[in-house]
Amino acid sequence: MTDPPVHPAAPTTPAAAATPVADPGPAVAALDTIVSLAKRRGFVFPSSEIYGGINAVWDYGPLGVELKNNVKRAWWRAMVQERDDIVGLDAGILMAPQVWVTSGHVASFSDPLVECGTCRRRYRLDELPGAEGLSVTDQKDPGVVERLGLRCPNDGGPLSPPRRFNLMFKTYMGPVEEDAAVVYLRPETAQGSYVNFKNVQQSSRKKLPFGIAQIGKSFRNEISPGNFVFRMREFEQMEMQYFVRPDDAARIFDEWLPRRWDWYARYGVDSRRLRFREHAPDELAHYAKKAIDVEYRFPFGWKELEGIHNRGDFDLGNHQRASGENLEYFDPATEEHFIPFIIETAGGPDRAAFTFLIDSYREEEVRGEKRVSLALHPDLAPYKVAVLPLLKKRPEIVALCHKIRDDLKTDMMAVYDDTAAIGKLYRRQDEIGTPWCITVDVDSLEDGAVTVRDRDSMTQERVPVEGVKRLITDRLAASRA
Ligand code: GAP
């Protein structure tokens, strides 16, 4: 069990304030430590690597896909399974192009881009050295590059005034590549929930307040992606749209803040490395009345982990006007018709899995040797248990290992490994976050007991073979309590 989470009161005034917390420093000083572990142990690979890679797309390897699936399951459990007021949806990535005109993305979903006059490299203005933290008003100022004396970080060349660069990817639907057939790859899952608002509400017979949760791919042609899987061009989102009465919106917004903070803490993120940060009025996305981010102290600074937004009636109101469909809700209690307000919680499994990897990373010295472990919450760990033989040359030991592993496999991810001596096998499992190892030795053949080793304390205990599955299942259940 982790300590109860501590979340400071969310900032209210002044806007753009971050809750004042002393900088705890990152859990891992160098991002490279995580990137190289992720590659070496099969969590994340650069996409299309044999062709030199493709910028800002990453592939999840055998352990990464387990971790990310576990993150998605944990989110779904908290947001859908454990609640009566939220239901799921899986909408298409491609939508009617009109959706993105109505949502404001065609006109406004853009970042400020500057280009070097000599090497032609392009940069996102607010990520240039000397322009970090630039207000959105300043980002729109055509004279800002000159005023701040900004130069190209690559060759010192002159930079163009900023222009808005739309982040949506376009493609063509059908066999003819003409303008009429242009469709967009969705830049957020949210719009799928809005255009299905009536379908979901009527089929599930939910009354306000209720929510629609979605997990799925989104795409953004980011100008300066980077920091590993933090900012990619193809990524996943875990978003929940909560439909509320307008007069309840401010209160319900405030209620979601600690809930979302607690979810990260419940799965092991140290609360000292979390903070809330409210968006300044000129920083708000085009749809937002108010936005507060849960930020995490990454090795490259405090950055958004998840955003909580009060979107007001912007989305349903605009879709009603543009589609001509009535998207009002009828409240039988008050006999009123109105457009619900939307409170959105917008996170992503890539950024969350990345955070869990960083925050669980441990290095220590054990008997003169460096031990690396990932203290992942058991629900998130790719393998829950590894079954290891002390002597792989003894067929009876190997057979007993397989029997135990096969029994565990019906309920959880369990792995058998005999490719090294036991000390090394333990270290390998520590490094990928496996919470428990079961070792079968010569004595096991006599006394019918095995050794269960705990990843974090490294303590070992003897357990009868027939009780080992119950023990692991009980510990998994206890970790969830
Ligand atoms: N529907 C609102 C929305 O999309 P956002 O703050 O732009 O809000 C929500 O994105 C979450 O999606 C982020 O907190 C992050 O977890 C994830 N996300 C956004 N852009 C991303 C990117 N380029 N790479 C990885 N994850 C991203």
Short mmCIF file of C-alpha atoms and ligand atoms in Angstrom, two decimals, residues 105 109 187-191 194 220 222 225 229-239 241 264 279 287 293 304-307 309 311 344 346-352, ligand 1:
data_model
loop_
_atom_site.label_atom_id
_atom_site.label_comp_id
_atom_site.label_asym_id
_atom_site.label_seq_id
_atom_site.Cartn_x
_atom_site.Cartn_y
_atom_site.Cartn_z
CA HIS A 105 -9.94 22.48 -34.86
CA PHE A 109 -5.86 23.83 -33.51
CA PRO A 187 -6.46 14.93 -32.94
CA GLU A 188 -8.58 14.07 -29.86
CA THR A 189 -11.02 11.28 -29.00
CA ALA A 190 -13.42 13.76 -27.39
CA GLN A 191 -15.38 14.67 -30.53
CA TYR A 194 -19.89 14.55 -28.44
CA ARG A 220 -1.04 15.41 -34.17
CA GLU A 222 3.54 18.21 -33.69
CA PRO A 225 7.85 16.29 -30.85
CA VAL A 229 7.02 9.03 -25.81
CA PHE A 230 6.06 12.29 -24.07
CA ARG A 231 5.17 14.05 -27.30
CA MET A 232 4.56 11.86 -30.34
CA ARG A 233 2.75 12.31 -33.61
CA GLU A 234 0.75 9.10 -33.16
CA PHE A 235 -0.36 8.40 -29.60
CA GLU A 236 -3.26 7.23 -27.50
CA GLN A 237 -5.62 9.17 -25.30
CA MET A 238 -7.77 8.17 -22.32
CA GLU A 239 -10.49 10.81 -22.22
CA GLN A 241 -16.47 13.57 -21.09
CA TYR A 264 -1.82 8.48 -10.41
CA HIS A 279 -4.06 27.73 -17.61
CA TYR A 287 -13.00 25.20 -26.39
CA ASP A 293 -3.39 20.37 -15.60
CA GLU A 304 1.28 18.17 -18.34
CA LEU A 305 0.32 14.64 -17.44
CA GLU A 306 -3.40 15.17 -17.80
CA GLY A 307 -5.72 18.12 -18.39
CA HIS A 309 -11.23 21.09 -18.73
CA ARG A 311 -15.65 23.00 -21.96
CA GLU A 344 -13.43 16.64 -19.54
CA ALA A 346 -7.98 14.22 -20.82
CA GLY A 347 -4.95 12.00 -20.33
CA GLY A 348 -3.06 9.40 -22.31
CA PRO A 349 -1.70 5.91 -21.69
CA ASP A 350 1.65 6.70 -23.36
CA ARG A 351 2.39 9.63 -21.08
CA ALA A 352 0.98 7.78 -18.06
N1 GAP B 1 -9.51 16.54 -25.61
C1 GAP B 1 -8.62 17.44 -24.97
C2 GAP B 1 -7.24 17.20 -25.32
O1 GAP B 1 -6.93 16.53 -26.29
P1 GAP B 1 -4.78 17.72 -24.58
O2 GAP B 1 -4.28 18.31 -23.30
O3 GAP B 1 -4.37 18.33 -25.85
O4 GAP B 1 -6.37 17.73 -24.42
C3 GAP B 1 -4.84 15.32 -23.56
O5 GAP B 1 -4.41 16.17 -24.60
C4 GAP B 1 -3.78 14.28 -23.23
O6 GAP B 1 -3.43 13.54 -24.40
C5 GAP B 1 -2.46 14.85 -22.73
O7 GAP B 1 -2.51 15.13 -21.35
C6 GAP B 1 -1.51 13.70 -23.02
O8 GAP B 1 -1.61 12.70 -22.01
C7 GAP B 1 -2.07 13.16 -24.33
N2 GAP B 1 -1.33 13.76 -25.44
C8 GAP B 1 -1.64 14.88 -26.11
N3 GAP B 1 -0.76 15.11 -27.10
C9 GAP B 1 0.14 14.10 -27.06
C10 GAP B 1 1.29 13.76 -27.83
N4 GAP B 1 1.68 14.51 -28.87
N5 GAP B 1 1.99 12.63 -27.49
C11 GAP B 1 1.58 11.87 -26.45
N6 GAP B 1 0.49 12.12 -25.71
C12 GAP B 1 -0.22 13.23 -25.99
#
